[in-house]
Amino acid sequence: MTTTVLEPAIHGDRVSLLRVLGPAHVWALGVGIVLVGEFTGWNFSADKGGALAALIVCWIVGLLYTSVAMIDSEVTSTVAAAGGQYAQAKHIVGPLMAFNVALFLVFAYTMLEVSDAILLGDTIVAKAGVEGLTHNSFIAATIVVLAWLNYRGVLMTLNVNFVITAIAYVSIVILFFSVSPWTQGAVLKLNELVTPGNALPYGWIGVIAAFQFGIWYYLGIEGTTQAAEEVRSPARSLPYGTMAGMITLLIAAAMTWYVCASLMPWEYLGITYYPLWDAGKLTGSPLLENLLFIATLLAALASANGCINDAARAWFSLGRDRYLPSWFSAVHPKYRTPYRSILFLLPIALAFAFIADLNQAITFSILSGVLQYTFMSINIMMFRKKWPLGTIRRGYTHPFHPLPAIVLFCLCVVTFFAIFLGFGSQLIAMTIFYFLISLWFHFYRYKFVRRGDQFTMPWPKPQGY
Amino acid sequence: MSRYTPPEQSKAGQVFDIVVVVVAIFVALWLPLKLGLAGAAKSIDALDAKTWEALGQNPTMAAIWEKLGYTPETAHDVIQNRFHYVIDWPTLIIMAAVLIGYFVFLFRASDREYRDVINEKFDDK
């Protein structure tokens, strides 16, 4: 990848983020965050509803995320500012919504980073097979080293992500073609492992319950928009990078399900932390086993790396707009990164990596993600209503509006129900948290916000105001 | 409309606000873990006969379990550990009410703030 233009982005007269990224970096950011979902997490949907349920939600949740990518591409290619959905909410719905959306982003990405670090630590411990060895030191090292990498610069961070994401992705393709996917019986035994008797062990309620972890196939692809202020051409790079990322992930998810469901019983598939690594082992090839072991580590690293990048930018945006203390809005004078935000979120990630287990951390992340997708479905309706087509210049206009928004909203409702089936109390607790922190913002913190400065796009006055 | 000038926040005020947010984050995420509220209800439906057949595993499945290092005895608790999906209607209604209430407040309060923003931004011109 080449980056020739190192032109600083201007935000007022302050030192600001660098516009150095292209579509490949956007792809690497999105897929890098998400690809770990194929290496762990998606398979818990098999535990919830059986192997066939995992496939059904792979497709249906794929539809949810295709809607997310279409909506996001339109809004973000028009509202190109750091913070992604946060900047969208600020310009379309209002400051309180923006504050909440930024918190959704920070929670979703920080807890995803925590899940990645736990996965990485557990994978190394499982491979080492040394009695008494714990994952703690590996978790701490992962989080601290990646935070340092992010501190040093976005270009280096995303170049590293591009390489390790590509290696992890290629490993899935190699595994897929190594097991002769066109023939059953030699290596793959789908017919004997997924039978009419065990395909949906809990019936259709299991399929709905599986939505909770089905989200994990793709969670985080919307993170591409966080780079809006650091890409050279937002209108081109963001839609291309995001849609290419989504296509890449749909292919990876289908291949992953097919190979894993054809190699292990659903009861085991539903509980293992390393479905692809296990698939590599079950082929009997040491080469594939080692390749998938390394790819699991790389996928976890790429995801955690991208998550630190995105969470820090969302937190930075809150500080810059004075929604949180402006101390967080500092940009490093040499590396041009939101270094205080990176450092602030570091101990929070470390703390939860040590107190939560893998599926709890994943659920924390999913909860914030689904709240955010609910917002996005309503946000696009408001965007089209306040600025109908033709009133402002859009980088990209998504087709079939309002169908993607309606599909997205309905699937979010189903996913809330799925979360209720396993983590209802957690969902209530988190929503109450968001409600209380919203009261704090609306009645106290908002007084520090400069009203007119919240709208920075060169658009006409929204219709209805 | 006159331009709103926000007050300058003192350093102590900034530190206090950071502490409030951090405490809120930890309470929201850590408390449900501490109280054991996070996690779905799974329980083991125990079987007397611990054989691959009794566990519903055909020869292909049994061979894979054995390759993974399991015996019928050790696989029993994995295979028979099942979800028991029961819809707890009062909790579901509370959850729906909390979610709807939260989003209604969010959009209404945001709209009030948004009107300030739009008025100041466009009436200045």
Short mmCIF file of C-alpha atoms in Angstrom, two decimals, chain A:
data_model
loop_
_atom_site.label_atom_id
_atom_site.label_comp_id
_atom_site.label_asym_id
_atom_site.label_seq_id
_atom_site.Cartn_x
_atom_site.Cartn_y
_atom_site.Cartn_z
CA MET A 1 0.00 0.00 0.00
CA THR A 2 1.26 3.45 -0.76
CA THR A 3 0.39 6.63 1.03
CA THR A 4 1.73 9.69 -0.61
CA VAL A 5 -0.44 12.47 0.70
CA LEU A 6 0.24 13.39 4.30
CA GLU A 7 -2.03 16.36 4.44
CA PRO A 8 -3.28 17.33 7.86
CA ALA A 9 -7.02 17.48 8.37
CA ILE A 10 -8.02 20.85 9.75
CA HIS A 11 -10.45 21.16 12.62
CA GLY A 12 -10.49 24.76 13.66
CA ASP A 13 -6.92 25.86 14.27
CA ARG A 14 -5.97 22.88 16.38
CA VAL A 15 -3.60 20.04 15.58
CA SER A 16 -5.83 17.38 14.11
CA LEU A 17 -5.93 13.90 12.60
CA LEU A 18 -4.04 13.05 9.41
CA ARG A 19 -5.77 12.23 6.11
CA VAL A 20 -3.61 9.30 5.05
CA LEU A 21 -5.96 6.33 4.54
CA GLY A 22 -7.37 4.72 1.40
CA PRO A 23 -10.10 2.11 0.68
CA ALA A 24 -7.75 -0.78 1.55
CA HIS A 25 -7.25 0.66 5.04
CA VAL A 26 -11.01 1.06 5.42
CA TRP A 27 -11.44 -2.60 4.40
CA ALA A 28 -8.68 -3.62 6.84
CA LEU A 29 -10.27 -1.65 9.66
CA GLY A 30 -13.73 -3.15 9.11
CA VAL A 31 -12.76 -6.74 8.30
CA GLY A 32 -9.90 -6.67 10.79
CA ILE A 33 -12.30 -5.91 13.63
CA VAL A 34 -14.88 -8.46 12.52
CA LEU A 35 -12.94 -11.43 11.20
CA VAL A 36 -12.22 -12.70 14.71
CA GLY A 37 -15.95 -13.47 14.84
CA GLU A 38 -15.31 -16.39 12.48
CA PHE A 39 -12.55 -17.68 14.75
CA THR A 40 -14.69 -17.56 17.89
CA GLY A 41 -18.10 -16.33 19.02
CA TRP A 42 -20.36 -17.16 16.06
CA ASN A 43 -20.31 -20.80 17.13
CA PHE A 44 -22.07 -19.98 20.41
CA SER A 45 -25.14 -19.54 18.20
CA ALA A 46 -24.94 -23.31 17.56
CA ASP A 47 -25.10 -23.80 21.32
CA LYS A 48 -28.21 -21.61 21.44
CA GLY A 49 -30.11 -23.28 18.62
CA GLY A 50 -28.15 -26.04 16.89
CA ALA A 51 -25.95 -26.12 13.79
CA LEU A 52 -28.72 -25.28 11.35
CA ALA A 53 -29.79 -22.31 13.50
CA ALA A 54 -26.21 -21.02 13.25
CA LEU A 55 -26.48 -21.14 9.45
CA ILE A 56 -29.92 -19.51 9.35
CA VAL A 57 -28.77 -16.62 11.54
CA CYS A 58 -25.57 -16.33 9.49
CA TRP A 59 -27.77 -15.46 6.49
CA ILE A 60 -30.42 -13.41 8.29
CA VAL A 61 -27.92 -11.45 10.36
CA GLY A 62 -25.96 -11.03 7.13
CA LEU A 63 -29.06 -9.27 5.81
CA LEU A 64 -29.09 -7.08 8.94
CA TYR A 65 -25.50 -6.07 8.37
CA THR A 66 -25.97 -5.54 4.66
CA SER A 67 -28.65 -3.02 5.66
CA VAL A 68 -26.21 -1.50 8.16
CA ALA A 69 -23.50 -1.22 5.50
CA MET A 70 -25.88 0.33 2.93
CA ILE A 71 -27.27 2.88 5.38
CA ASP A 72 -23.86 3.65 6.83
CA SER A 73 -22.31 4.15 3.42
CA GLU A 74 -24.88 6.76 2.49
CA VAL A 75 -24.81 8.70 5.74
CA THR A 76 -21.08 8.52 6.34
CA SER A 77 -20.10 9.42 2.80
CA THR A 78 -22.15 12.57 3.41
CA VAL A 79 -21.23 13.25 7.06
CA ALA A 80 -17.49 12.58 6.91
CA ALA A 81 -16.18 13.31 10.38
CA ALA A 82 -14.30 11.37 13.07
CA GLY A 83 -16.63 9.45 15.32
CA GLY A 84 -18.63 7.90 12.47
CA GLN A 85 -22.16 7.26 13.72
CA TYR A 86 -21.54 9.79 16.49
CA ALA A 87 -21.07 12.58 13.94
CA GLN A 88 -24.15 11.33 12.09
CA ALA A 89 -26.28 11.49 15.23
CA LYS A 90 -24.99 14.97 16.03
CA HIS A 91 -26.04 16.35 12.67
CA ILE A 92 -29.28 14.44 12.23
CA VAL A 93 -30.83 13.71 15.65
CA GLY A 94 -29.20 15.88 18.28
CA PRO A 95 -26.46 16.11 20.91
CA LEU A 96 -27.95 13.69 23.46
CA MET A 97 -28.33 10.98 20.83
CA ALA A 98 -24.78 11.64 19.69
CA PHE A 99 -23.54 11.27 23.26
CA ASN A 100 -25.32 7.92 23.58
CA VAL A 101 -24.13 6.68 20.20
CA ALA A 102 -20.53 7.46 21.13
CA LEU A 103 -20.97 5.48 24.34
CA PHE A 104 -22.47 2.56 22.35
CA LEU A 105 -19.40 2.65 20.14
CA VAL A 106 -16.93 2.86 23.00
CA PHE A 107 -18.61 0.00 24.91
CA ALA A 108 -19.05 -2.20 21.84
CA TYR A 109 -15.44 -1.79 20.76
CA THR A 110 -13.83 -1.90 24.18
CA MET A 111 -15.68 -5.09 25.10
CA LEU A 112 -14.84 -6.56 21.70
CA GLU A 113 -11.19 -5.72 22.40
CA VAL A 114 -11.56 -7.47 25.77
CA SER A 115 -13.03 -10.56 24.06
CA ASP A 116 -10.15 -10.58 21.58
CA ALA A 117 -7.56 -10.40 24.32
CA ILE A 118 -9.24 -13.22 26.27
CA LEU A 119 -9.37 -15.35 23.10
CA LEU A 120 -5.72 -14.71 22.38
CA GLY A 121 -4.68 -15.56 25.95
CA ASP A 122 -6.80 -18.72 26.07
CA THR A 123 -5.55 -19.89 22.68
CA ILE A 124 -1.91 -19.57 23.70
CA VAL A 125 -2.55 -21.31 27.01
CA ALA A 126 -4.40 -24.15 25.25
CA LYS A 127 -1.58 -24.57 22.72
CA ALA A 128 1.14 -24.48 25.40
CA GLY A 129 -0.63 -27.12 27.51
CA VAL A 130 1.49 -26.19 30.52
CA GLU A 131 -0.14 -26.81 33.87
CA GLY A 132 -0.54 -23.65 35.94
CA LEU A 133 -0.07 -21.30 32.99
CA THR A 134 -2.83 -18.66 33.00
CA HIS A 135 -3.95 -16.27 30.29
CA ASN A 136 -3.51 -13.10 32.37
CA SER A 137 -0.04 -12.10 31.22
CA PHE A 138 -0.94 -12.68 27.55
CA ILE A 139 -4.10 -10.59 27.91
CA ALA A 140 -2.23 -7.72 29.56
CA ALA A 141 0.59 -7.82 26.99
CA THR A 142 -1.89 -7.81 24.08
CA ILE A 143 -3.87 -4.83 25.31
CA VAL A 144 -0.82 -2.78 26.32
CA VAL A 145 1.22 -3.43 23.16
CA LEU A 146 -1.70 -2.67 20.85
CA ALA A 147 -2.52 0.50 22.76
CA TRP A 148 1.12 1.56 22.27
CA LEU A 149 0.85 0.81 18.55
CA ASN A 150 -2.28 2.95 18.32
CA TYR A 151 -0.55 5.68 20.31
CA ARG A 152 2.24 5.76 17.74
CA GLY A 153 0.09 6.38 14.68
CA VAL A 154 -2.97 5.41 12.69
CA LEU A 155 -1.15 4.62 9.44
CA MET A 156 1.21 2.12 11.02
CA THR A 157 -1.71 0.64 13.01
CA LEU A 158 -3.86 0.03 9.95
CA ASN A 159 -0.96 -1.16 7.78
CA VAL A 160 -0.30 -3.82 10.41
CA ASN A 161 -4.02 -4.61 10.44
CA PHE A 162 -4.14 -4.99 6.67
CA VAL A 163 -1.36 -7.58 6.66
CA ILE A 164 -2.56 -9.68 9.60
CA THR A 165 -6.21 -9.55 8.50
CA ALA A 166 -5.25 -10.72 5.02
CA ILE A 167 -3.23 -13.65 6.45
CA ALA A 168 -6.12 -14.66 8.76
CA TYR A 169 -8.61 -14.47 5.89
CA VAL A 170 -6.42 -16.49 3.53
CA SER A 171 -6.12 -19.19 6.21
CA ILE A 172 -9.92 -19.69 6.12
CA VAL A 173 -9.80 -19.98 2.32
CA ILE A 174 -6.91 -22.47 2.52
CA LEU A 175 -8.77 -24.55 5.11
CA PHE A 176 -11.91 -24.52 2.95
CA PHE A 177 -10.17 -25.77 -0.19
CA SER A 178 -7.98 -28.24 1.71
CA VAL A 179 -10.97 -30.27 2.88
CA SER A 180 -12.38 -30.89 -0.62
CA PRO A 181 -15.61 -28.94 0.00
CA TRP A 182 -17.14 -30.31 -3.21
CA THR A 183 -17.22 -33.88 -1.84
CA GLN A 184 -18.83 -35.23 1.28
CA GLY A 185 -17.58 -38.29 3.14
CA ALA A 186 -13.83 -37.99 2.63
CA VAL A 187 -13.09 -35.26 5.17
CA LEU A 188 -16.36 -33.39 5.60
CA LYS A 189 -19.36 -35.27 6.97
CA LEU A 190 -22.15 -32.74 7.09
CA ASN A 191 -24.91 -35.26 6.37
CA GLU A 192 -23.90 -37.40 9.32
CA LEU A 193 -23.34 -34.52 11.74
CA VAL A 194 -26.33 -32.32 10.95
CA THR A 195 -29.28 -34.67 10.73
CA PRO A 196 -33.05 -34.02 10.65
CA GLY A 197 -33.10 -35.12 14.30
CA ASN A 198 -30.49 -32.65 15.60
CA ALA A 199 -30.50 -29.75 13.11
CA LEU A 200 -32.78 -27.62 15.29
CA PRO A 201 -32.69 -29.22 18.74
CA TYR A 202 -34.73 -26.43 20.36
CA GLY A 203 -37.02 -25.76 17.39
CA TRP A 204 -37.60 -22.20 16.13
CA ILE A 205 -37.20 -20.58 19.56
CA GLY A 206 -33.60 -21.80 19.36
CA VAL A 207 -33.19 -20.07 16.00
CA ILE A 208 -34.36 -16.79 17.54
CA ALA A 209 -32.09 -17.30 20.56
CA ALA A 210 -29.19 -17.88 18.15
CA PHE A 211 -29.51 -14.31 16.87
CA GLN A 212 -27.64 -13.13 19.95
CA PHE A 213 -24.38 -14.70 18.88
CA GLY A 214 -25.21 -14.60 15.16
CA ILE A 215 -24.45 -10.89 15.48
CA TRP A 216 -20.86 -11.89 16.18
CA TYR A 217 -20.35 -13.05 12.58
CA TYR A 218 -20.22 -9.39 11.51
CA LEU A 219 -20.20 -7.14 14.60
CA GLY A 220 -17.97 -4.13 14.06
CA ILE A 221 -18.11 -3.72 10.26
CA GLU A 222 -19.71 -0.35 10.88
CA GLY A 223 -16.40 0.67 12.48
CA THR A 224 -15.15 1.66 9.04
CA THR A 225 -16.87 5.00 9.52
CA GLN A 226 -14.61 5.89 12.44
CA ALA A 227 -11.88 6.62 9.93
CA ALA A 228 -13.99 9.22 8.12
CA GLU A 229 -11.73 12.09 9.10
CA GLU A 230 -8.55 10.22 8.26
CA VAL A 231 -9.36 8.93 4.75
CA ARG A 232 -8.21 10.88 1.73
CA SER A 233 -11.56 10.59 -0.08
CA PRO A 234 -14.44 9.76 2.28
CA ALA A 235 -17.10 9.70 -0.46
CA ARG A 236 -15.17 7.01 -2.37
CA SER A 237 -13.20 5.12 0.25
CA LEU A 238 -15.91 4.59 2.85
CA PRO A 239 -18.63 2.99 0.66
CA TYR A 240 -16.06 0.91 -1.28
CA GLY A 241 -14.20 -0.22 1.84
CA THR A 242 -17.38 -0.99 3.79
CA MET A 243 -19.23 -2.87 1.05
CA ALA A 244 -16.11 -4.81 0.03
CA GLY A 245 -15.66 -5.69 3.71
CA MET A 246 -19.23 -6.94 3.99
CA ILE A 247 -18.90 -9.14 0.89
CA THR A 248 -15.62 -10.53 2.23
CA LEU A 249 -17.25 -11.37 5.55
CA LEU A 250 -20.34 -13.01 4.06
CA ILE A 251 -18.06 -15.35 2.08
CA ALA A 252 -15.89 -16.07 5.14
CA ALA A 253 -18.93 -16.73 7.35
CA ALA A 254 -20.45 -19.20 4.86
CA MET A 255 -17.14 -21.06 4.44
CA THR A 256 -16.54 -21.15 8.18
CA TRP A 257 -19.99 -22.59 8.97
CA TYR A 258 -19.74 -25.20 6.22
CA VAL A 259 -16.34 -26.51 7.29
CA CYS A 260 -16.98 -26.42 11.05
CA ALA A 261 -20.48 -27.93 10.92
CA SER A 262 -19.08 -30.68 8.68
CA LEU A 263 -16.25 -31.54 11.05
CA MET A 264 -17.66 -31.50 14.60
CA PRO A 265 -20.94 -32.30 16.41
CA TRP A 266 -23.06 -29.25 17.17
CA GLU A 267 -22.81 -29.76 20.93
CA TYR A 268 -19.04 -29.40 20.75
CA LEU A 269 -19.15 -26.67 18.12
CA GLY A 270 -21.40 -24.65 20.44
CA ILE A 271 -18.98 -24.58 23.35
CA THR A 272 -15.50 -24.50 21.87
CA TYR A 273 -13.59 -21.21 22.02
CA TYR A 274 -11.64 -22.09 18.85
CA PRO A 275 -13.93 -23.60 16.18
CA LEU A 276 -11.59 -22.95 13.26
CA TRP A 277 -8.49 -24.11 15.10
CA ASP A 278 -10.41 -27.25 16.14
CA ALA A 279 -11.46 -27.71 12.52
CA GLY A 280 -7.79 -27.55 11.55
CA LYS A 281 -6.97 -30.21 14.16
CA LEU A 282 -9.82 -32.47 13.02
CA THR A 283 -8.56 -32.53 9.44
CA GLY A 284 -5.56 -34.45 10.79
CA SER A 285 -3.12 -32.11 9.04
CA PRO A 286 -0.48 -30.57 11.37
CA LEU A 287 0.07 -27.85 8.77
CA LEU A 288 -3.59 -26.80 8.84
CA GLU A 289 -3.72 -27.08 12.62
CA ASN A 290 -0.75 -24.75 13.04
CA LEU A 291 -1.97 -22.38 10.33
CA LEU A 292 -5.37 -22.03 12.02
CA PHE A 293 -3.72 -21.60 15.42
CA ILE A 294 -1.63 -18.70 14.10
CA ALA A 295 -4.60 -17.27 12.20
CA THR A 296 -6.73 -17.32 15.39
CA LEU A 297 -4.06 -15.26 17.14
CA LEU A 298 -3.72 -12.86 14.19
CA ALA A 299 -7.48 -12.40 13.89
CA ALA A 300 -7.71 -11.59 17.60
CA LEU A 301 -4.81 -9.13 17.30
CA ALA A 302 -6.28 -7.40 14.23
CA SER A 303 -9.66 -7.06 15.89
CA ALA A 304 -8.30 -5.71 19.16
CA ASN A 305 -6.09 -3.32 17.22
CA GLY A 306 -9.02 -1.93 15.22
CA CYS A 307 -11.20 -1.73 18.32
CA ILE A 308 -8.67 0.40 20.19
CA ASN A 309 -8.50 2.66 17.14
CA ASP A 310 -12.29 3.06 16.94
CA ALA A 311 -13.11 3.33 20.64
CA ALA A 312 -10.44 5.99 21.11
CA ARG A 313 -11.77 8.07 18.20
CA ALA A 314 -15.32 7.95 19.56
CA TRP A 315 -14.08 9.02 23.01
CA PHE A 316 -11.89 11.71 21.44
CA SER A 317 -14.90 13.11 19.58
CA LEU A 318 -16.86 13.38 22.84
CA GLY A 319 -14.05 15.41 24.37
CA ARG A 320 -13.63 17.61 21.31
CA ASP A 321 -17.28 18.61 21.40
CA ARG A 322 -17.17 19.08 25.20
CA TYR A 323 -19.72 16.31 25.78
CA LEU A 324 -17.04 14.98 28.09
CA PRO A 325 -14.15 17.00 29.58
CA SER A 326 -12.18 18.58 26.75
CA TRP A 327 -8.97 17.07 28.18
CA PHE A 328 -9.76 13.97 26.10
CA SER A 329 -9.66 15.92 22.86
CA ALA A 330 -5.89 16.33 22.82
CA VAL A 331 -4.06 15.13 19.71
CA HIS A 332 -0.47 13.99 20.14
CA PRO A 333 1.78 16.72 18.74
CA LYS A 334 4.13 14.25 17.06
CA TYR A 335 2.06 11.14 16.25
CA ARG A 336 -1.22 13.00 15.60
CA THR A 337 -3.28 10.40 17.46
CA PRO A 338 -5.97 10.85 20.17
CA TYR A 339 -3.46 9.63 22.73
CA ARG A 340 -5.25 10.63 25.92
CA SER A 341 -8.36 8.75 24.85
CA ILE A 342 -6.24 5.71 24.00
CA LEU A 343 -4.55 5.81 27.40
CA PHE A 344 -7.81 6.44 29.30
CA LEU A 345 -9.56 3.40 27.81
CA LEU A 346 -6.55 1.12 28.40
CA PRO A 347 -7.17 0.36 32.12
CA ILE A 348 -10.91 -0.07 31.53
CA ALA A 349 -10.20 -2.77 28.93
CA LEU A 350 -7.64 -4.41 31.22
CA ALA A 351 -10.03 -4.44 34.17
CA PHE A 352 -12.85 -6.13 32.25
CA ALA A 353 -10.48 -8.60 30.62
CA PHE A 354 -9.77 -9.90 34.10
CA ILE A 355 -13.30 -9.90 35.55
CA ALA A 356 -15.47 -11.05 32.62
CA ASP A 357 -15.35 -14.35 30.75
CA LEU A 358 -15.44 -14.64 26.98
CA ASN A 359 -19.16 -14.96 26.31
CA GLN A 360 -20.02 -12.27 28.88
CA ALA A 361 -17.61 -9.84 27.24
CA ILE A 362 -19.06 -10.76 23.83
CA THR A 363 -22.57 -10.11 25.13
CA PHE A 364 -21.61 -6.68 26.53
CA SER A 365 -20.33 -5.80 23.09
CA ILE A 366 -23.37 -7.18 21.26
CA LEU A 367 -25.77 -5.25 23.52
CA SER A 368 -24.21 -1.91 22.69
CA GLY A 369 -23.99 -2.89 19.04
CA VAL A 370 -27.70 -3.69 18.77
CA LEU A 371 -28.68 -0.45 20.53
CA GLN A 372 -26.59 1.35 17.94
CA TYR A 373 -28.17 -0.49 14.98
CA THR A 374 -31.63 0.41 16.31
CA PHE A 375 -30.55 4.05 16.27
CA MET A 376 -29.21 3.68 12.71
CA SER A 377 -32.52 2.39 11.35
CA ILE A 378 -34.34 5.46 12.69
CA ASN A 379 -31.48 7.81 11.83
CA ILE A 380 -31.61 7.10 8.09
CA MET A 381 -35.38 7.78 8.03
CA MET A 382 -34.77 11.15 9.72
CA PHE A 383 -31.86 11.91 7.39
CA ARG A 384 -33.95 11.36 4.26
CA LYS A 385 -36.84 13.37 5.77
CA LYS A 386 -34.75 16.35 6.88
CA TRP A 387 -32.66 16.46 3.70
CA PRO A 388 -34.56 14.71 0.87
CA LEU A 389 -32.60 13.48 -2.16
CA GLY A 390 -31.40 16.38 -4.25
CA THR A 391 -31.20 18.91 -1.40
CA ILE A 392 -27.60 18.06 -0.41
CA ARG A 393 -24.71 16.32 -2.16
CA ARG A 394 -24.45 12.68 -1.08
CA GLY A 395 -21.28 10.65 -1.68
CA TYR A 396 -23.44 7.55 -2.13
CA THR A 397 -27.22 6.96 -2.18
CA HIS A 398 -28.36 3.52 -1.07
CA PRO A 399 -31.14 1.83 -3.08
CA PHE A 400 -34.55 0.51 -1.96
CA HIS A 401 -35.06 3.06 0.84
CA PRO A 402 -36.84 2.56 3.29
CA LEU A 403 -36.65 -1.24 2.99
CA PRO A 404 -33.13 -1.63 4.50
CA ALA A 405 -34.13 0.59 7.44
CA ILE A 406 -37.31 -1.43 8.09
CA VAL A 407 -35.43 -4.74 7.81
CA LEU A 408 -32.74 -3.46 10.15
CA PHE A 409 -35.27 -2.27 12.74
CA CYS A 410 -37.23 -5.55 12.68
CA LEU A 411 -34.08 -7.64 13.02
CA CYS A 412 -32.93 -5.47 15.95
CA VAL A 413 -36.25 -6.19 17.71
CA VAL A 414 -35.75 -9.94 17.15
CA THR A 415 -32.19 -9.67 18.48
CA PHE A 416 -33.36 -7.84 21.61
CA PHE A 417 -35.73 -10.77 22.20
CA ALA A 418 -32.86 -13.20 21.62
CA ILE A 419 -30.74 -11.36 24.17
CA PHE A 420 -33.68 -11.46 26.59
CA LEU A 421 -33.65 -15.27 26.34
CA GLY A 422 -30.16 -15.38 27.78
CA PHE A 423 -29.09 -12.03 29.12
CA GLY A 424 -32.35 -10.13 29.82
CA SER A 425 -31.20 -8.77 33.19
CA GLN A 426 -27.97 -7.58 31.62
CA LEU A 427 -29.87 -5.78 28.88
CA ILE A 428 -32.12 -4.05 31.43
CA ALA A 429 -29.09 -3.05 33.56
CA MET A 430 -27.25 -1.59 30.58
CA THR A 431 -30.29 0.28 29.29
CA ILE A 432 -30.85 1.77 32.76
CA PHE A 433 -27.20 2.84 32.74
CA TYR A 434 -27.64 4.56 29.37
CA PHE A 435 -30.85 6.18 30.61
CA LEU A 436 -29.21 7.55 33.80
CA ILE A 437 -26.13 8.79 31.99
CA SER A 438 -28.45 10.46 29.46
CA LEU A 439 -30.20 12.31 32.30
CA TRP A 440 -26.76 13.40 33.56
CA PHE A 441 -25.87 14.70 30.12
CA HIS A 442 -29.18 16.40 29.33
CA PHE A 443 -29.62 18.16 32.67
CA TYR A 444 -26.00 18.86 33.59
CA ARG A 445 -23.25 18.21 31.08
CA TYR A 446 -25.01 19.81 28.09
CA LYS A 447 -24.48 23.26 29.58
CA PHE A 448 -20.79 23.03 28.61
CA VAL A 449 -21.61 22.39 24.94
CA ARG A 450 -21.35 25.15 22.34
CA ARG A 451 -24.72 24.86 20.57
CA GLY A 452 -24.06 26.17 17.06
CA ASP A 453 -20.68 24.45 16.82
CA GLN A 454 -22.39 21.05 16.83
CA PHE A 455 -23.47 21.49 13.24
CA THR A 456 -20.45 21.73 10.96
CA MET A 457 -21.73 20.43 7.61
CA PRO A 458 -22.32 22.97 4.81
CA TRP A 459 -25.95 21.93 4.43
CA PRO A 460 -29.14 23.99 4.28
CA LYS A 461 -31.44 24.17 7.28
CA PRO A 462 -33.17 20.78 7.82
CA GLN A 463 -36.78 20.55 6.72
CA GLY A 464 -39.26 20.94 9.59
CA TYR A 465 -37.04 23.26 11.69
#
